[in-house]
Coordinates of C-alpha atoms in Angstrom, one line a residue:
Chain A
M657 CA 0.0 0.0 0.0
M658 CA 1.4 3.4 -1.0
G659 CA 2.4 5.6 1.9
P660 CA 3.2 9.3 2.1
G661 CA 6.9 8.8 2.2
D662 CA 7.0 6.4 -0.8
D663 CA 8.5 7.4 -4.1
L664 CA 8.5 5.6 -7.5
D665 CA 11.9 3.9 -7.0
S666 CA 11.0 2.5 -3.5
L667 CA 7.7 1.2 -4.8
S668 CA 9.4 -0.4 -7.8
K669 CA 12.0 -2.0 -5.5
N670 CA 9.4 -3.5 -3.2
N671 CA 7.5 -4.9 -6.3
D672 CA 4.4 -2.9 -5.2
H673 CA 3.0 -2.9 -8.7
L674 CA -0.4 -1.5 -7.7
G675 CA 1.4 1.2 -5.7
V676 CA 3.6 2.1 -8.8
L677 CA 0.5 2.5 -11.0
R678 CA -1.3 4.6 -8.3
Y679 CA 1.8 6.8 -7.8
I680 CA 2.1 7.5 -11.6
R681 CA -1.6 8.2 -11.8
A682 CA -1.6 10.5 -8.8
H683 CA 1.5 12.5 -9.9
E684 CA 0.3 12.6 -13.6
L685 CA 3.7 11.2 -14.8
R686 CA 4.2 10.0 -18.4
E687 CA 6.0 6.7 -17.7
S688 CA 4.3 4.4 -20.2
E689 CA 7.0 1.7 -20.2
K690 CA 6.9 1.5 -16.4
V691 CA 3.1 1.3 -16.4
I692 CA 3.1 -1.6 -18.9
Q693 CA 5.9 -3.4 -17.0
H694 CA 4.2 -3.2 -13.6
G695 CA 0.7 -3.5 -15.1
Q696 CA 1.6 -6.8 -16.8
A697 CA 3.4 -8.0 -13.6
L698 CA 0.1 -7.3 -11.8
L699 CA -2.4 -8.6 -14.3
G700 CA -0.4 -11.0 -16.4
E701 CA 1.0 -10.7 -19.9
Q702 CA -2.5 -11.0 -21.3
V703 CA -3.9 -8.7 -18.6
K704 CA -6.5 -11.4 -17.8
N705 CA -5.6 -12.0 -14.2
S706 CA -8.6 -11.0 -12.2
K707 CA -7.7 -11.9 -8.6
F708 CA -4.1 -11.3 -7.9
G709 CA -3.5 -8.4 -5.5
L710 CA -6.6 -6.4 -6.3
R711 CA -9.5 -6.0 -3.9
D712 CA -12.2 -4.7 -6.1
E713 CA -13.1 -4.2 -9.7
A714 CA -12.7 -0.4 -9.5
A715 CA -8.9 -0.8 -9.0
R716 CA -8.7 -3.4 -11.8
S717 CA -10.6 -1.2 -14.2
A718 CA -8.5 1.8 -13.3
A719 CA -5.3 -0.3 -13.9
L720 CA -6.6 -1.6 -17.2
E721 CA -7.5 1.9 -18.3
Q722 CA -4.0 3.2 -17.4
I723 CA -2.3 0.3 -19.1
C724 CA -4.4 0.8 -22.3
L725 CA -3.4 4.5 -22.4
A726 CA 0.3 3.6 -21.9
A727 CA 0.1 0.9 -24.6
I728 CA -1.2 3.4 -27.2
D729 CA 1.5 5.8 -26.1
I730 CA 4.2 3.4 -27.1
D731 CA 2.4 2.1 -30.2
N732 CA 1.5 -1.3 -28.7
H733 CA -2.0 -1.6 -30.2
L734 CA -2.3 -5.3 -29.4
L735 CA -2.0 -4.7 -25.7
A736 CA -4.4 -1.8 -25.9
E737 CA -7.0 -4.0 -27.7
R738 CA -6.6 -6.7 -25.0
C739 CA -7.2 -4.0 -22.3
L740 CA -10.4 -2.8 -24.0
E741 CA -11.7 -6.4 -24.3
E742 CA -11.1 -7.0 -20.6
L743 CA -12.9 -3.7 -19.8
K744 CA -15.8 -4.8 -22.0
Q745 CA -16.1 -8.1 -20.2
T746 CA -15.9 -6.7 -16.7
S747 CA -19.1 -4.7 -17.4
T748 CA -21.8 -6.5 -15.5
G749 CA -24.7 -4.3 -16.8
G750 CA -25.4 -2.8 -13.3
A751 CA -26.8 0.6 -12.6
I752 CA -25.0 3.3 -14.6
S753 CA -23.6 6.0 -12.4
G754 CA -22.5 9.5 -13.4
G755 CA -18.9 8.4 -13.7
G756 CA -19.7 5.4 -15.9
K757 CA -19.2 2.8 -13.2
N758 CA -21.2 -0.2 -12.0
K759 CA -22.1 -0.6 -8.4
D760 CA -18.9 -2.7 -7.9
G761 CA -16.8 0.1 -9.4
S762 CA -16.1 -1.5 -12.8
L763 CA -16.5 0.5 -16.0
V764 CA -19.8 0.3 -17.9
K765 CA -19.3 -0.6 -21.6
D766 CA -21.2 2.3 -23.2
S767 CA -20.3 4.9 -20.5
D768 CA -18.6 8.1 -21.4
R769 CA -15.4 6.9 -19.7
Y770 CA -15.3 3.7 -21.8
R771 CA -16.1 5.6 -25.0
R772 CA -13.4 8.2 -24.3
L773 CA -10.9 5.4 -24.0
L774 CA -12.2 3.7 -27.1
G775 CA -11.9 7.1 -29.0
R776 CA -8.3 7.4 -27.9
C777 CA -7.6 3.9 -29.2
L778 CA -9.3 4.7 -32.5
E779 CA -7.1 7.8 -32.9
A780 CA -4.0 5.9 -32.1
A781 CA -4.9 3.3 -34.8
N782 CA -5.3 6.3 -37.3
D783 CA -9.1 5.6 -37.6
Y784 CA -9.9 9.3 -37.2
E785 CA -13.3 9.0 -38.9
G786 CA -14.4 6.4 -36.4
A787 CA -13.1 8.5 -33.5
L788 CA -14.8 11.7 -34.8
L789 CA -18.1 9.8 -35.2
L790 CA -17.8 8.6 -31.6
Y791 CA -17.1 12.0 -30.3
E792 CA -19.9 13.6 -32.3
K793 CA -22.3 11.0 -30.8
M794 CA -21.0 11.9 -27.3
L795 CA -21.5 15.6 -28.0
K796 CA -25.0 15.0 -29.3
E797 CA -25.9 13.4 -25.9
N798 CA -24.0 16.1 -24.0
P799 CA -22.9 19.2 -25.9
S800 CA -20.6 20.3 -23.0
N801 CA -18.6 17.1 -22.9
L802 CA -15.1 18.8 -22.6
I803 CA -13.0 15.7 -23.4
A804 CA -15.0 15.0 -26.6
L805 CA -14.6 18.7 -27.6
Q806 CA -10.9 18.6 -26.9
R807 CA -10.3 15.4 -28.8
K808 CA -12.4 16.6 -31.8
Y809 CA -10.2 19.7 -32.0
C810 CA -7.0 17.6 -31.8
I811 CA -8.1 15.4 -34.7
L812 CA -9.2 18.3 -36.9
R813 CA -5.9 20.1 -36.2
Q814 CA -3.7 17.5 -37.7
Q815 CA -6.0 15.6 -40.1
K816 CA -5.4 15.3 -43.8
S817 CA -8.3 16.8 -45.7
E818 CA -9.8 14.3 -48.3
T819 CA -11.0 17.2 -50.5
T820 CA -7.9 19.4 -50.7
G821 CA -5.2 16.8 -50.1
G822 CA -3.6 19.2 -47.6
V823 CA -4.8 19.9 -44.1
T824 CA -8.3 20.6 -42.7
P825 CA -9.4 24.2 -43.5
M826 CA -8.4 26.6 -40.8
N827 CA -11.9 28.0 -40.2
V828 CA -13.1 24.5 -39.3
V829 CA -10.2 24.0 -36.9
L830 CA -10.7 27.5 -35.3
E831 CA -14.4 26.8 -34.9
A832 CA -13.7 23.5 -33.0
L833 CA -11.2 25.2 -30.7
N834 CA -13.7 28.1 -30.1
E835 CA -16.4 25.6 -29.3
Y836 CA -14.1 24.0 -26.6
L837 CA -13.0 27.4 -25.1
G838 CA -16.6 28.5 -25.1
Q839 CA -17.3 25.7 -22.6
Q840 CA -14.1 26.0 -20.7
L841 CA -13.1 29.7 -20.5
S842 CA -10.6 29.1 -17.7
D843 CA -8.5 26.5 -19.5
V844 CA -5.1 28.3 -19.7
S845 CA -3.6 25.5 -22.0
G846 CA -6.6 25.9 -24.3
W847 CA -6.0 29.6 -24.6
Y848 CA -2.3 29.0 -25.2
E849 CA -3.2 26.6 -28.0
M850 CA -5.4 29.3 -29.5
S851 CA -2.6 31.8 -29.4
Q852 CA -0.2 29.4 -31.2
L853 CA -2.9 28.7 -33.8
R854 CA -3.5 32.4 -34.4
L855 CA 0.3 33.0 -34.6
S856 CA 0.6 30.4 -37.3
L857 CA -2.1 32.3 -39.3
A858 CA -0.2 35.6 -38.7
D859 CA -3.3 36.8 -36.8
F860 CA -1.3 38.7 -34.2
K861 CA -4.1 40.6 -32.6
G862 CA -6.0 37.3 -32.1
A863 CA -2.8 35.8 -30.6
A864 CA -2.4 38.8 -28.3
Y865 CA -6.0 38.4 -27.0
A866 CA -5.4 34.7 -26.3
L867 CA -2.1 35.4 -24.6
E868 CA -3.8 38.0 -22.4
Q869 CA -6.2 35.2 -21.2
V870 CA -3.2 33.0 -20.5
I871 CA -1.6 35.8 -18.4
L872 CA -4.8 36.1 -16.3
G873 CA -4.3 32.4 -15.4
S874 CA -0.5 32.5 -15.1
P875 CA 0.5 36.1 -14.2
L876 CA 4.0 35.1 -12.9
D877 CA 5.1 33.2 -16.0
A878 CA 8.0 35.2 -17.5
D879 CA 7.9 33.4 -20.8
I880 CA 4.2 34.3 -21.4
H881 CA 5.0 38.0 -20.7
R882 CA 7.9 37.8 -23.1
E883 CA 5.8 36.1 -25.8
L884 CA 3.0 38.7 -25.4
G885 CA 5.6 41.5 -25.6
E886 CA 6.9 40.0 -28.8
V887 CA 3.4 39.7 -30.3
Y888 CA 2.5 43.3 -29.4
A889 CA 5.8 44.5 -31.0
T890 CA 4.9 42.5 -34.1
I891 CA 1.5 44.3 -34.3
G892 CA 3.4 47.6 -34.3
G893 CA 2.3 51.3 -33.6
V894 CA 3.1 53.5 -30.7
E895 CA 0.3 52.1 -28.4
Y896 CA 1.2 48.5 -29.0
S897 CA 5.0 49.3 -28.7
T898 CA 4.2 50.6 -25.2
Y899 CA 2.4 47.4 -24.2
A900 CA 5.3 45.4 -25.7
R901 CA 7.9 47.4 -23.6
K902 CA 5.9 46.8 -20.4
H903 CA 5.4 43.1 -20.9
M904 CA 9.1 42.6 -21.9
A905 CA 10.2 44.5 -18.8
Q906 CA 7.8 42.4 -16.6
A907 CA 9.4 39.2 -18.1
L908 CA 12.8 40.4 -17.1
E909 CA 11.5 41.4 -13.7
L910 CA 10.3 37.8 -13.2
D911 CA 13.4 36.2 -14.8
P912 CA 16.4 38.5 -15.1
T913 CA 18.5 35.8 -16.7
N914 CA 16.2 35.3 -19.7
I915 CA 18.5 36.1 -22.6
R916 CA 15.7 36.2 -25.1
A917 CA 13.8 38.7 -23.0
Q918 CA 17.0 40.8 -22.7
F919 CA 17.3 41.0 -26.5
G920 CA 13.6 41.5 -26.7
L921 CA 13.7 44.5 -24.4
L922 CA 16.5 46.0 -26.5
C923 CA 14.5 45.5 -29.6
V924 CA 11.0 46.6 -28.4
A925 CA 12.3 49.7 -26.5
N926 CA 14.2 50.7 -29.7
Q927 CA 11.1 50.1 -31.7
Y928 CA 9.1 52.4 -29.4
L929 CA 11.7 55.2 -30.0
D930 CA 11.4 54.7 -33.8
E931 CA 7.6 54.5 -33.7
S932 CA 7.2 57.6 -31.5
K933 CA 9.6 59.6 -33.7
S934 CA 7.7 58.8 -36.8
S935 CA 4.3 59.0 -35.2
S936 CA 1.9 61.8 -36.3
K937 CA 0.7 62.2 -32.7
K938 CA 1.9 65.4 -31.2
N939 CA 1.4 64.4 -27.6
I940 CA 4.1 61.7 -27.3
D941 CA 5.2 62.0 -23.7
E942 CA 8.9 62.9 -23.6
H943 CA 9.2 61.1 -20.3
E944 CA 8.1 57.8 -22.1
R945 CA 10.9 58.4 -24.6
L946 CA 13.5 58.8 -21.8
V947 CA 12.2 55.6 -20.2
A948 CA 12.6 53.8 -23.5
K949 CA 16.2 55.0 -23.9
E950 CA 17.0 53.8 -20.4
L951 CA 15.4 50.5 -21.2
V952 CA 17.6 50.2 -24.3
K953 CA 20.7 50.8 -22.2
Y954 CA 19.4 48.3 -19.5
G955 CA 18.8 45.7 -22.2
A956 CA 22.2 46.2 -23.7
D957 CA 23.9 45.9 -20.3
S958 CA 22.0 42.7 -19.5
V959 CA 22.9 41.1 -22.8
S960 CA 26.6 42.1 -22.3
K961 CA 26.6 40.6 -18.8
S962 CA 25.0 37.3 -20.1
Y963 CA 27.6 36.9 -22.8
K964 CA 30.6 37.7 -20.6
G965 CA 30.9 34.1 -19.5
S966 CA 30.8 32.8 -23.1
K967 CA 33.9 30.9 -24.3
D968 CA 33.2 31.7 -28.0
P969 CA 35.1 35.0 -28.9
K970 CA 33.3 35.2 -32.3
M971 CA 29.9 35.1 -30.6
I972 CA 31.0 37.8 -28.1
A973 CA 32.2 40.0 -30.9
T974 CA 29.0 39.3 -32.9
V975 CA 26.7 40.3 -30.0
K976 CA 28.8 43.4 -29.2
R977 CA 28.4 44.7 -32.8
V978 CA 24.6 44.2 -32.5
I979 CA 24.5 46.0 -29.1
D980 CA 26.6 48.8 -30.4
D981 CA 24.2 49.3 -33.4
Y982 CA 21.3 49.7 -30.9
T983 CA 23.1 52.0 -28.5
E984 CA 25.3 54.2 -30.5
N985 CA 22.4 56.3 -32.1
L986 CA 20.7 57.0 -28.7
E987 CA 20.6 60.7 -28.1
Chain E
M189 CA 8.3 40.0 -60.4
V190 CA 9.5 36.8 -61.9
D191 CA 10.2 36.9 -65.6
K192 CA 9.8 33.3 -66.6
G193 CA 12.8 33.5 -68.9
N194 CA 15.0 34.8 -66.1
K195 CA 13.8 32.6 -63.3
D196 CA 16.2 32.1 -60.4
S197 CA 17.7 28.7 -59.9
V198 CA 19.0 27.6 -56.5
I199 CA 21.9 25.4 -55.6
I200 CA 22.3 24.4 -52.0
S201 CA 25.4 22.9 -50.5
P202 CA 25.1 19.5 -48.8
E203 CA 25.9 21.1 -45.4
V204 CA 22.9 23.4 -45.7
F205 CA 20.7 20.5 -46.8
A206 CA 21.9 18.4 -43.8
L207 CA 21.4 21.3 -41.4
M208 CA 17.8 22.0 -42.6
A209 CA 16.9 18.3 -42.4
A210 CA 18.5 17.9 -39.0
H211 CA 16.9 21.0 -37.6
A212 CA 13.4 19.7 -38.7
A213 CA 14.3 16.2 -37.2
S214 CA 15.4 17.8 -33.9
H215 CA 11.9 19.5 -33.6
P216 CA 9.5 17.0 -35.2
T217 CA 6.3 18.5 -33.7
T218 CA 6.7 22.2 -34.5
A219 CA 7.4 24.4 -37.5
I220 CA 11.1 25.4 -37.9
H221 CA 12.6 28.5 -39.5
G222 CA 16.1 29.7 -40.4
V223 CA 18.2 32.1 -42.5
L224 CA 20.0 31.2 -45.7
I225 CA 23.4 32.7 -46.5
G226 CA 25.1 32.7 -49.9
N227 CA 25.7 34.7 -53.0
R228 CA 23.9 35.4 -56.2
N229 CA 25.2 35.5 -59.7
S230 CA 23.2 38.2 -61.4
S231 CA 24.2 37.2 -64.9
T232 CA 23.2 33.5 -64.6
N233 CA 20.4 34.1 -62.0
K234 CA 21.9 31.4 -59.9
V235 CA 21.5 31.6 -56.1
D236 CA 24.3 29.6 -54.4
V237 CA 23.3 28.9 -50.8
T238 CA 26.5 28.1 -48.8
D239 CA 25.5 28.5 -45.2
A240 CA 22.4 28.5 -43.0
F241 CA 21.5 29.5 -39.4
P242 CA 18.6 27.8 -37.7
I243 CA 16.5 30.4 -35.9
C244 CA 13.6 28.9 -34.1
H245 CA 11.1 26.0 -33.8
E246 CA 8.0 28.0 -33.3
N247 CA 6.1 30.8 -35.1
P248 CA 8.6 33.7 -35.2
T249 CA 7.6 37.2 -34.2
K250 CA 9.1 40.5 -35.3
P251 CA 11.6 41.0 -32.4
L252 CA 12.9 37.5 -32.8
V253 CA 13.4 37.8 -36.6
E254 CA 14.9 41.3 -36.2
T255 CA 17.4 40.1 -33.6
A256 CA 18.2 37.0 -35.5
L257 CA 18.9 38.9 -38.7
A258 CA 21.0 41.4 -36.8
L259 CA 23.1 38.6 -35.3
V260 CA 23.5 36.8 -38.6
Q261 CA 24.5 40.0 -40.4
S262 CA 27.0 40.9 -37.6
N263 CA 28.4 37.3 -37.9
L264 CA 28.8 37.8 -41.7
E265 CA 30.6 41.2 -41.1
G266 CA 33.0 39.4 -38.7
Q267 CA 33.7 36.7 -41.2
Q268 CA 34.2 39.3 -44.0
Q269 CA 36.6 41.2 -41.9
Q270 CA 38.6 38.1 -41.1
N271 CA 38.6 36.5 -44.6
N272 CA 38.3 39.6 -46.7
D273 CA 35.4 38.0 -48.4
K274 CA 32.6 40.4 -49.3
K275 CA 30.5 38.1 -51.4
S276 CA 28.3 36.3 -48.9
C277 CA 25.0 37.9 -47.8
I278 CA 21.5 36.9 -46.6
V279 CA 19.9 35.3 -49.6
G280 CA 16.7 33.8 -48.2
W281 CA 14.7 32.0 -45.5
Y282 CA 13.9 28.3 -45.0
T283 CA 11.0 26.7 -43.2
A284 CA 9.4 23.3 -42.5
P285 CA 5.7 23.3 -41.8
E286 CA 4.3 21.9 -38.5
L287 CA 2.0 19.3 -40.0
L288 CA 3.2 16.2 -42.0
Y289 CA 0.8 16.9 -44.9
E290 CA 1.4 20.6 -45.3
K291 CA 3.5 21.4 -48.4
K292 CA 3.0 25.1 -48.9
P293 CA 4.7 27.9 -46.9
G294 CA 2.6 29.4 -44.2
P295 CA 1.7 33.1 -44.0
V296 CA 4.4 33.8 -41.4
A297 CA 7.2 32.5 -43.6
L298 CA 5.8 34.5 -46.6
R299 CA 5.7 37.7 -44.5
I300 CA 9.2 37.2 -43.3
V301 CA 10.6 36.7 -46.8
A302 CA 8.6 39.7 -48.1
G303 CA 10.2 41.7 -45.2
L304 CA 13.7 40.5 -46.3
A305 CA 13.0 41.6 -49.8
A306 CA 11.9 45.1 -48.6
A307 CA 14.9 45.4 -46.4
S308 CA 17.2 44.2 -49.3
S309 CA 15.8 46.7 -51.8
E310 CA 16.2 49.6 -49.2
D311 CA 19.9 48.5 -48.8
N312 CA 20.4 48.4 -52.6
D313 CA 18.9 51.9 -52.9
S314 CA 21.2 53.3 -50.3
S315 CA 24.3 51.3 -51.2
S316 CA 26.8 52.6 -53.6
S317 CA 28.0 49.1 -54.5
S318 CA 27.0 47.8 -57.9
S319 CA 26.3 44.3 -56.7
S320 CA 22.9 43.5 -55.2
S321 CA 21.6 40.6 -53.2
G322 CA 18.5 40.5 -55.4
E323 CA 15.1 38.9 -54.3
P324 CA 15.4 36.4 -51.5
V325 CA 14.4 32.8 -52.0
L326 CA 12.2 30.7 -49.7
L327 CA 13.0 27.0 -49.2
V328 CA 10.2 24.8 -47.8
L329 CA 11.0 21.2 -46.6
N330 CA 8.6 18.5 -47.6
N331 CA 8.0 16.6 -44.4
E332 CA 6.5 13.4 -45.9
V333 CA 9.5 13.0 -48.4
M334 CA 11.9 13.7 -45.6
V335 CA 10.3 11.0 -43.4
N336 CA 10.9 8.5 -46.3
L337 CA 14.5 9.7 -46.6
L338 CA 15.2 9.1 -42.9
A339 CA 13.4 5.8 -42.9
E340 CA 15.3 4.8 -46.0
Q341 CA 12.1 3.3 -47.3
E342 CA 12.8 4.2 -50.9
K343 CA 15.6 5.9 -52.8
V344 CA 14.9 9.5 -52.1
V345 CA 16.6 12.2 -54.1
A346 CA 17.8 15.0 -51.8
S347 CA 16.5 17.8 -54.1
K348 CA 13.0 16.3 -53.8
V349 CA 13.0 17.0 -50.1
V350 CA 13.2 20.8 -50.5
Q351 CA 11.1 23.1 -52.7
A352 CA 12.4 26.6 -53.6
Y353 CA 10.1 29.5 -54.1
G354 CA 10.6 32.9 -55.7
K355 CA 8.4 35.9 -56.1
D356 CA 5.4 35.4 -58.4
F357 CA 3.2 37.9 -60.3
G358 CA 1.0 38.3 -57.3
L359 CA 4.1 39.4 -55.3
Q360 CA 3.9 36.3 -53.1
W361 CA 6.7 33.8 -52.8
M362 CA 4.8 31.0 -54.5
E363 CA 6.6 30.6 -57.8
P364 CA 8.4 27.3 -57.8
L365 CA 12.1 27.5 -58.7
D366 CA 14.6 24.9 -59.8
L367 CA 16.7 23.5 -57.0
T368 CA 19.7 21.2 -56.9
V369 CA 21.8 19.9 -54.1
S370 CA 25.5 19.7 -54.9
N371 CA 26.8 16.2 -53.9
E372 CA 23.3 14.7 -53.4
S373 CA 24.5 11.3 -52.1
G374 CA 26.8 13.0 -49.6
A375 CA 24.0 15.1 -48.4
V376 CA 21.7 12.1 -47.9
K377 CA 24.4 10.2 -46.0
A378 CA 25.1 13.2 -43.8
V379 CA 21.4 13.5 -42.9
S380 CA 21.1 9.8 -42.1
A381 CA 24.2 9.9 -40.0
I382 CA 23.0 13.0 -38.0
F383 CA 19.6 11.4 -37.5
N384 CA 21.0 8.0 -36.4
E385 CA 23.5 9.5 -34.0
K386 CA 20.6 11.7 -32.6
V387 CA 22.7 14.9 -33.1
N388 CA 20.7 17.8 -31.9
V389 CA 20.8 21.0 -33.9
N390 CA 20.8 24.0 -31.6
D391 CA 18.9 26.9 -33.1
L392 CA 19.0 30.5 -31.8
V393 CA 16.1 29.9 -29.4
D394 CA 17.8 26.7 -28.0
H395 CA 21.0 28.7 -27.6
W396 CA 19.3 31.4 -25.6
D397 CA 17.4 28.8 -23.5
E398 CA 20.6 26.8 -22.7
G399 CA 22.7 29.9 -21.9
A400 CA 25.3 32.1 -23.6
S401 CA 27.9 29.3 -23.5
S402 CA 25.9 26.9 -25.5
E403 CA 26.3 26.4 -29.3
W404 CA 24.3 28.0 -32.0
T405 CA 24.7 25.3 -34.8
S406 CA 25.2 26.6 -38.3
A407 CA 25.7 24.7 -41.6
S408 CA 29.4 25.6 -41.7
R409 CA 29.9 23.6 -38.5
I410 CA 28.5 20.4 -40.1
S411 CA 31.1 18.2 -41.8
I412 CA 30.2 16.1 -44.8
C413 CA 32.5 13.0 -45.2

């Protein structure tokens, strides 16, 4: 039985196979080979062993589900199929509960949980049409089924289009992701995926909006601030250059050793000076320009310090020339 | 615009081919981008790509591209001072799409190469030199063909892995250009060797992530046996 002081190595050493599976599940680790090794030690090579070491069907079903997902992760479709067969057979047709379990805890064959697993196996076997049909059926029964929405987007994102021979049209992919985010507004990973999709389409304003949602969920992530700063700088204009400067400075505040943010600050602060110079607006705050100049100098200093320890003299000289280009024309 | 009679043709060195393929293989789940260095023969419209710098394995933004181009240009100046060679310049951009079935360049790569063209024409206007770098070229890797090359499933010709594009009548970089890889067999062997030995190509973003002491791999650092 897994205790609070146990770790994966001690559980493996003690041959606590069920403990290993539980540990990996609880800590959300991706250790597919270990799961299969300990899963087969627990349930046999053919995963048919129903009595060894397991007290109830719930634990057996959970182990089978975990082994099935691990099997498709390492391309072992035979083992995944065996796990699905075993899960089908453990279904005793008892009362269907909300989690898709029988009274004894085993999975019910046509429950959402079983169908989600089946869908993943179909995807792994490249039967995307079958998987999509399954997810569409699940969504018809429950339009806010988040896993089905998520998997539907993932399939459309990478699927080859039969009509064009290329990839699925982007409007279809965007609609699928919008549908998911409409149901799950707080999913930071979903918003980040939206930002990357928008960036790939060169829709920088859309990407900036999505990254703003990510920052609401992860305000202390330096890389997200840096990325948002870069996107605002790409949009251009005095107003967006100001936002770019602020987010890049925030990124360095959170992680002063981030070289990409150091170069980024140098670039966006310099861009602000260029944009404000050529802007038709007459009320550009001179204080803001002074701040931008100081930020250029700060960025240049930070980059110089970062490259001081480099053993490549060519790289040091290359970086020095770039920094000099940025700083020598500052008034 | 491209005059069909005077279309550019591109020759890439085996080191550049190996670098592009290895860069894509190092980051199989994302798009990759990099800069091409070489020289152009205006009389024969041949673009000779002799070096390449991998930039990123994500969708690049303006600050990243600007900084990367500034670093590459500065590196070229350093080499030119050392070797007294003024011929090499930035001649284009390379990319590999994110998805296996995508064959066309994405909007980001097209914007970048258009930006390179605009910057190059500004430099030509202000420069007193009679030589020009001309329009940049865009090289796009075909992921499906490259997978076959790495799996050695069939005899794959290296020049089929990469498609070159020049500016078309719509001012987009969608005009296919002729491309050859000098020393095709050497290039294929080098790519297979790099892939089998799991040699990682460090692009500029990797170099920044790992620290200033880490390598920024370029084509000139790859040796073809």
